[in-house]
């Protein structure tokens, strides 16, 4: 990377940096006349059209994170109000139907109304927004949810490369806000929930101005969940511990989508052991450490789902006491469970 030390790779996903460096090197060699167009296309493994789009993006921005494949969410064309109404009407006619069924209905409505459809990806995004809105809360109502979901990132776990499990604290209002994040190699457990709540507790940037209607924790049957409950019960939070079922983790995608901030969520494998969550390393990429993955996920999700982040508890004394109890719980985690 010495050749490109002047460039800022901080916004490139860690597991994609080596490949982006390689691609930039090929582009620079082509620009300098060191390789032919055919050689560059072959080395990059792209079609000629993709190559020219890639080259144009590099010449226009000179930023590694602006390139396709950097692991950053790509900008999308903003749909018109008319297109939004059309998609909304199509979804309303098939509120429990598949994405394919809703898009087929949208195509028929577009023909009738003479409206140009947005792209397929944009339609899926709009349908997802409409359906997530049904899971959100009316004005003046705040709920807090502590839950989990696997995320498709290639994290090294011994001889395996697996999708880690994301522990998440969400504030649910008219739109969701990500308060706390923790990543683990284990299936959902009380320890990653405790780490996510601790992150939410310590990263609050304002006093508490509203009490949540409920503070709901999706919990498993293991005894360790009672330790988390004991850590939280001394607060004034309206606690609800809900038994998690295999489909419980889909609630996350209902609230923030299945690809929030460019991260692909995998709710249906969340409860599996690590060897049941194996993933492939992207072509030309590399696996990433759990620590780097956690930092990236935290930055992206908190950046994409910003909002009021008041303190979870009433005052500094309560905050210090709860933080200490959560830290003890995390520190006492059995060695074989450590992330």
Short mmCIF file of C-alpha atoms in Angstrom, two decimals:
data_model
loop_
_atom_site.label_atom_id
_atom_site.label_comp_id
_atom_site.label_asym_id
_atom_site.label_seq_id
_atom_site.Cartn_x
_atom_site.Cartn_y
_atom_site.Cartn_z
CA UNK A 1 0.00 0.00 0.00
CA UNK A 2 3.08 2.29 0.19
CA UNK A 3 2.45 3.33 -3.40
CA UNK A 4 -0.89 4.85 -2.39
CA UNK A 5 -0.07 6.01 1.14
CA UNK A 6 -1.46 9.47 0.32
CA UNK A 7 -4.96 8.04 -0.17
CA UNK A 8 -7.59 7.77 2.54
CA UNK A 9 -8.70 4.15 2.93
CA UNK A 10 -10.47 4.68 6.27
CA UNK A 11 -13.92 4.51 4.66
CA UNK A 12 -13.16 1.31 2.75
CA UNK A 13 -14.35 -1.86 4.50
CA UNK A 14 -11.30 -3.55 6.09
CA UNK A 15 -11.87 -6.83 4.26
CA UNK A 16 -11.95 -4.99 0.89
CA UNK A 17 -8.86 -2.79 1.23
CA UNK A 18 -6.35 -5.15 -0.37
CA UNK A 19 -8.59 -5.64 -3.38
CA UNK A 20 -9.29 -1.91 -3.77
CA UNK A 21 -5.55 -1.22 -3.64
CA UNK A 22 -5.04 -3.84 -6.37
CA UNK A 23 -7.76 -2.32 -8.54
CA UNK A 24 -6.43 1.23 -8.14
CA UNK A 25 -2.98 -0.02 -9.11
CA UNK A 26 -4.36 -1.46 -12.35
CA UNK A 27 -6.23 1.76 -13.12
CA UNK A 28 -3.14 3.88 -12.49
CA UNK A 29 -1.04 1.56 -14.68
CA UNK A 30 -3.64 1.89 -17.45
CA UNK A 31 -3.75 5.70 -17.13
CA UNK A 32 0.05 5.82 -17.27
CA UNK A 33 0.10 3.61 -20.37
CA UNK A 34 1.74 0.67 -18.62
CA UNK A 35 -1.00 -1.78 -19.60
CA UNK A 36 -3.46 -1.92 -22.45
CA UNK A 37 -7.22 -1.63 -22.07
CA UNK A 38 -7.64 -5.35 -22.76
CA UNK A 39 -5.03 -6.23 -20.16
CA UNK A 40 -6.64 -3.97 -17.54
CA UNK A 41 -10.11 -5.41 -18.22
CA UNK A 42 -8.73 -8.94 -17.88
CA UNK A 43 -6.85 -8.16 -14.67
CA UNK A 44 -9.91 -6.55 -13.11
CA UNK A 45 -12.24 -9.32 -14.25
CA UNK A 46 -14.83 -6.83 -15.50
CA UNK A 47 -16.74 -6.21 -18.68
CA UNK A 48 -15.57 -3.25 -20.76
CA UNK A 49 -18.63 -1.23 -19.76
CA UNK A 50 -17.94 -1.88 -16.05
CA UNK A 51 -14.29 -1.03 -16.57
CA UNK A 52 -15.07 2.37 -18.07
CA UNK A 53 -17.59 3.12 -15.30
CA UNK A 54 -14.94 2.13 -12.76
CA UNK A 55 -12.30 4.27 -14.46
CA UNK A 56 -14.66 7.25 -14.71
CA UNK A 57 -15.47 7.03 -10.97
CA UNK A 58 -11.77 6.97 -10.12
CA UNK A 59 -10.90 9.92 -12.36
CA UNK A 60 -13.86 11.93 -11.12
CA UNK A 61 -13.35 11.44 -7.37
CA UNK A 62 -9.88 10.00 -6.70
CA UNK A 63 -11.41 8.42 -3.58
CA UNK A 64 -11.04 4.68 -2.83
CA UNK A 65 -14.40 4.55 -1.02
CA UNK A 66 -16.20 5.88 -4.13
CA UNK A 67 -15.31 2.74 -6.10
CA UNK A 68 -17.71 -0.16 -6.54
CA UNK A 69 -16.57 -3.00 -4.32
CA UNK A 70 -15.23 -0.79 -1.53
CA UNK A 71 -17.85 -2.14 0.85
CA UNK A 72 -19.61 1.22 1.09
CA UNK A 73 -23.33 1.66 0.30
CA UNK A 74 -23.72 3.18 -3.16
CA UNK A 75 -25.77 6.28 -3.91
CA UNK A 76 -29.15 5.59 -5.46
CA UNK A 77 -31.31 7.68 -7.77
CA UNK A 78 -34.01 9.49 -5.81
CA UNK A 79 -37.50 8.42 -6.97
CA UNK A 80 -40.09 11.06 -7.84
CA UNK A 81 -43.19 11.69 -5.72
CA UNK A 82 -45.29 10.09 -8.46
CA UNK A 83 -43.15 6.96 -8.41
CA UNK A 84 -43.38 6.80 -4.61
CA UNK A 85 -47.20 7.01 -4.79
CA UNK A 86 -47.28 4.27 -7.41
CA UNK A 87 -45.14 1.91 -5.31
CA UNK A 88 -47.19 2.74 -2.19
CA UNK A 89 -50.43 1.90 -4.02
CA UNK A 90 -48.93 -1.32 -5.38
CA UNK A 91 -47.82 -2.40 -1.90
CA UNK A 92 -51.18 -1.50 -0.38
CA UNK A 93 -52.84 -3.91 -2.81
CA UNK A 94 -50.60 -6.76 -1.65
CA UNK A 95 -49.45 -5.92 1.91
CA UNK A 96 -48.37 -9.49 2.71
CA UNK A 97 -47.21 -10.43 -0.78
CA UNK A 98 -43.63 -11.03 -1.86
CA UNK A 99 -41.42 -8.29 -3.31
CA UNK A 100 -41.87 -9.92 -6.72
CA UNK A 101 -45.67 -9.78 -6.42
CA UNK A 102 -45.63 -6.11 -5.40
CA UNK A 103 -43.27 -5.18 -8.25
CA UNK A 104 -45.45 -7.05 -10.76
CA UNK A 105 -48.45 -5.07 -9.50
CA UNK A 106 -46.41 -1.87 -9.78
CA UNK A 107 -45.62 -2.68 -13.42
CA UNK A 108 -49.33 -3.03 -14.20
CA UNK A 109 -50.14 0.26 -12.44
CA UNK A 110 -47.30 2.00 -14.27
CA UNK A 111 -48.76 0.93 -17.64
CA UNK A 112 -52.20 2.16 -16.66
CA UNK A 113 -50.96 5.51 -15.34
CA UNK A 114 -48.24 6.07 -17.89
CA UNK A 115 -45.60 6.45 -15.19
CA UNK A 116 -41.99 5.34 -15.63
CA UNK A 117 -40.98 2.80 -13.00
CA UNK A 118 -37.87 3.39 -10.90
CA UNK A 119 -35.14 0.74 -11.04
CA UNK A 120 -35.62 -2.65 -9.42
CA UNK A 121 -33.27 -1.86 -6.53
CA UNK A 122 -35.07 1.43 -5.87
CA UNK A 123 -38.44 -0.33 -5.91
CA UNK A 124 -37.20 -2.86 -3.35
CA UNK A 125 -35.92 -0.04 -1.14
CA UNK A 126 -39.28 1.79 -1.33
CA UNK A 127 -41.27 -1.36 -0.55
CA UNK A 128 -38.96 -2.03 2.40
CA UNK A 129 -39.44 1.52 3.70
CA UNK A 130 -43.23 1.19 3.51
CA UNK A 131 -43.23 -2.13 5.35
CA UNK A 132 -40.79 -0.99 8.01
CA UNK A 133 -42.97 2.04 8.70
CA UNK A 134 -45.74 -0.29 9.81
CA UNK A 135 -43.41 -1.64 12.52
CA UNK A 136 -42.46 1.82 13.83
CA UNK A 137 -44.17 3.89 16.51
CA UNK A 138 -46.49 6.93 16.33
CA UNK A 139 -45.31 10.39 17.39
CA UNK A 140 -44.56 10.67 21.10
CA UNK A 141 -44.00 6.95 21.66
CA UNK A 142 -40.56 5.47 22.34
CA UNK A 143 -39.72 1.79 22.70
CA UNK A 144 -36.25 0.33 23.14
CA UNK A 145 -35.40 -3.10 21.73
CA UNK A 146 -32.37 -5.27 22.55
CA UNK A 147 -31.99 -7.97 19.94
CA UNK A 148 -29.60 -9.82 17.60
CA UNK A 149 -29.08 -10.59 13.92
CA UNK A 150 -26.27 -12.26 11.96
CA UNK A 151 -24.46 -9.99 9.49
CA UNK A 152 -22.70 -11.15 6.32
CA UNK A 153 -19.10 -10.15 7.01
CA UNK A 154 -16.16 -12.57 6.60
CA UNK A 155 -14.79 -12.82 10.15
CA UNK A 156 -12.07 -15.35 11.00
CA UNK A 157 -13.01 -17.87 13.69
CA UNK A 158 -10.19 -20.40 13.96
CA UNK A 159 -10.11 -22.36 10.69
CA UNK A 160 -13.52 -21.01 9.63
CA UNK A 161 -14.71 -17.72 8.14
CA UNK A 162 -18.13 -16.97 9.60
CA UNK A 163 -20.85 -14.34 9.74
CA UNK A 164 -20.73 -12.74 13.22
CA UNK A 165 -23.84 -12.09 15.27
CA UNK A 166 -24.77 -8.47 15.82
CA UNK A 167 -26.09 -7.44 19.23
CA UNK A 168 -28.20 -4.33 18.78
CA UNK A 169 -29.98 -1.74 20.91
CA UNK A 170 -32.60 0.19 18.93
CA UNK A 171 -34.67 3.19 19.91
CA UNK A 172 -37.95 2.85 18.01
CA UNK A 173 -39.90 6.01 17.29
CA UNK A 174 -41.25 7.23 13.96
CA UNK A 175 -37.86 6.08 12.68
CA UNK A 176 -35.31 3.78 14.35
CA UNK A 177 -32.10 4.99 15.99
CA UNK A 178 -29.17 2.66 16.61
CA UNK A 179 -28.01 3.22 20.18
CA UNK A 180 -25.72 0.28 20.90
CA UNK A 181 -23.73 -2.28 18.90
CA UNK A 182 -21.72 -5.38 19.82
CA UNK A 183 -20.41 -8.19 17.60
CA UNK A 184 -19.86 -11.79 18.70
CA UNK A 185 -18.94 -15.13 17.17
CA UNK A 186 -21.48 -16.89 19.41
CA UNK A 187 -25.22 -17.26 18.84
CA UNK A 188 -27.35 -14.64 20.65
CA UNK A 189 -26.51 -14.58 24.34
CA UNK A 190 -26.79 -12.38 27.40
CA UNK A 191 -23.17 -11.29 27.16
CA UNK A 192 -23.38 -9.68 23.70
CA UNK A 193 -26.67 -8.07 24.77
CA UNK A 194 -24.88 -6.69 27.85
CA UNK A 195 -22.07 -5.30 25.66
CA UNK A 196 -24.59 -3.66 23.30
CA UNK A 197 -26.50 -2.09 26.22
CA UNK A 198 -23.18 -0.91 27.70
CA UNK A 199 -22.30 0.71 24.36
CA UNK A 200 -25.69 2.45 24.30
CA UNK A 201 -25.26 3.55 27.92
CA UNK A 202 -21.77 5.01 27.51
CA UNK A 203 -22.30 6.65 24.10
CA UNK A 204 -25.39 8.68 25.09
CA UNK A 205 -24.83 12.35 24.29
CA UNK A 206 -27.69 13.96 26.23
CA UNK A 207 -29.71 13.52 29.44
CA UNK A 208 -32.81 11.36 29.32
CA UNK A 209 -35.79 13.41 28.25
CA UNK A 210 -38.38 10.67 27.78
CA UNK A 211 -39.09 7.32 29.40
CA UNK A 212 -39.55 4.42 26.97
CA UNK A 213 -42.93 2.73 27.02
CA UNK A 214 -41.01 -0.56 27.12
CA UNK A 215 -37.41 -1.77 27.25
CA UNK A 216 -37.73 -5.14 25.53
CA UNK A 217 -34.99 -7.77 25.50
CA UNK A 218 -35.22 -10.75 23.14
CA UNK A 219 -33.88 -13.48 25.42
CA UNK A 220 -32.97 -17.16 25.24
CA UNK A 221 -33.63 -19.93 27.78
CA UNK A 222 -30.09 -20.08 29.22
CA UNK A 223 -29.48 -19.13 32.86
CA UNK A 224 -27.13 -16.33 31.81
CA UNK A 225 -30.10 -14.23 30.70
CA UNK A 226 -31.21 -14.07 34.34
CA UNK A 227 -27.86 -12.40 35.10
CA UNK A 228 -28.60 -9.72 32.51
CA UNK A 229 -32.06 -9.26 33.98
CA UNK A 230 -30.53 -8.89 37.45
CA UNK A 231 -28.16 -6.21 36.10
CA UNK A 232 -31.04 -4.25 34.54
CA UNK A 233 -33.79 -4.75 37.11
CA UNK A 234 -32.29 -2.22 39.56
CA UNK A 235 -32.94 0.57 37.05
CA UNK A 236 -36.28 2.30 36.52
CA UNK A 237 -36.55 0.94 32.97
CA UNK A 238 -39.84 -0.82 32.07
CA UNK A 239 -38.22 -4.21 31.37
CA UNK A 240 -39.81 -6.93 29.27
CA UNK A 241 -37.87 -10.13 28.59
CA UNK A 242 -39.45 -11.84 25.58
CA UNK A 243 -38.54 -15.48 24.73
CA UNK A 244 -36.80 -15.51 21.35
CA UNK A 245 -38.00 -17.88 18.65
CA UNK A 246 -36.28 -18.75 15.34
CA UNK A 247 -38.17 -16.02 13.46
CA UNK A 248 -37.77 -13.38 16.19
CA UNK A 249 -34.59 -12.03 14.63
CA UNK A 250 -36.50 -10.96 11.50
CA UNK A 251 -37.89 -8.04 13.48
CA UNK A 252 -34.56 -6.31 12.96
CA UNK A 253 -34.95 -6.36 9.17
CA UNK A 254 -38.54 -5.12 9.52
CA UNK A 255 -37.20 -2.08 11.37
CA UNK A 256 -33.94 -1.19 9.59
CA UNK A 257 -34.10 -3.25 6.37
CA UNK A 258 -32.14 -6.27 5.22
CA UNK A 259 -29.19 -4.22 3.91
CA UNK A 260 -28.82 -1.29 6.32
CA UNK A 261 -25.84 0.94 5.50
CA UNK A 262 -24.68 -1.61 2.92
CA UNK A 263 -24.51 -4.47 5.46
CA UNK A 264 -26.37 -7.64 4.53
CA UNK A 265 -28.31 -9.03 7.50
CA UNK A 266 -28.97 -12.79 7.81
CA UNK A 267 -31.75 -13.22 10.39
CA UNK A 268 -32.51 -16.86 9.59
CA UNK A 269 -29.02 -18.10 10.57
CA UNK A 270 -28.70 -15.95 13.69
CA UNK A 271 -29.33 -18.77 16.17
CA UNK A 272 -26.87 -21.20 14.58
CA UNK A 273 -23.47 -22.07 15.99
CA UNK A 274 -20.47 -20.57 14.21
CA UNK A 275 -19.99 -23.58 11.88
CA UNK A 276 -23.57 -23.05 10.65
CA UNK A 277 -22.84 -19.42 9.70
CA UNK A 278 -19.89 -19.89 7.35
CA UNK A 279 -19.52 -17.32 4.57
CA UNK A 280 -17.23 -16.86 1.60
CA UNK A 281 -14.50 -14.28 1.43
CA UNK A 282 -15.27 -11.93 -1.52
CA UNK A 283 -13.16 -12.53 -4.62
CA UNK A 284 -9.92 -10.62 -4.24
CA UNK A 285 -10.80 -9.71 -0.64
CA UNK A 286 -9.70 -10.98 2.75
CA UNK A 287 -11.27 -11.93 6.05
CA UNK A 288 -11.39 -9.36 8.84
CA UNK A 289 -10.91 -9.50 12.60
CA UNK A 290 -13.92 -9.36 14.88
CA UNK A 291 -12.65 -6.09 16.39
CA UNK A 292 -12.31 -4.39 12.98
CA UNK A 293 -15.71 -5.70 11.89
CA UNK A 294 -17.34 -4.37 15.07
CA UNK A 295 -15.80 -0.92 14.63
CA UNK A 296 -16.97 -0.77 11.01
CA UNK A 297 -20.51 -1.96 11.81
CA UNK A 298 -20.81 0.49 14.70
CA UNK A 299 -19.66 3.42 12.54
CA UNK A 300 -21.95 2.57 9.66
CA UNK A 301 -25.13 1.78 11.60
CA UNK A 302 -24.88 4.70 13.99
CA UNK A 303 -24.14 6.98 11.04
CA UNK A 304 -27.08 5.68 8.99
CA UNK A 305 -29.63 5.61 11.84
CA UNK A 306 -28.88 8.80 13.75
CA UNK A 307 -31.39 10.34 16.08
CA UNK A 308 -31.91 11.50 19.67
CA UNK A 309 -29.60 9.47 21.92
CA UNK A 310 -30.53 10.40 25.45
CA UNK A 311 -29.26 8.56 28.52
CA UNK A 312 -30.89 5.20 29.25
CA UNK A 313 -31.15 5.95 32.97
CA UNK A 314 -32.12 8.93 35.07
CA UNK A 315 -28.79 10.32 36.32
CA UNK A 316 -25.02 9.87 36.47
CA UNK A 317 -25.16 7.77 39.63
CA UNK A 318 -27.57 5.30 38.02
CA UNK A 319 -25.43 5.27 34.86
CA UNK A 320 -22.24 4.47 36.80
CA UNK A 321 -23.96 1.74 38.79
CA UNK A 322 -25.50 0.07 35.71
CA UNK A 323 -22.22 0.31 33.76
CA UNK A 324 -20.38 -1.42 36.61
CA UNK A 325 -22.93 -4.27 36.76
CA UNK A 326 -22.79 -4.78 32.98
CA UNK A 327 -18.97 -4.70 32.96
CA UNK A 328 -18.87 -7.38 35.69
CA UNK A 329 -21.29 -9.54 33.71
CA UNK A 330 -19.21 -9.27 30.54
CA UNK A 331 -15.93 -9.88 32.42
CA UNK A 332 -17.30 -13.05 34.06
CA UNK A 333 -18.19 -14.60 30.73
CA UNK A 334 -16.98 -18.18 30.51
CA UNK A 335 -13.67 -18.45 28.53
CA UNK A 336 -15.12 -20.71 25.84
CA UNK A 337 -17.81 -18.13 25.10
CA UNK A 338 -15.53 -15.16 24.72
CA UNK A 339 -15.81 -13.41 21.37
#
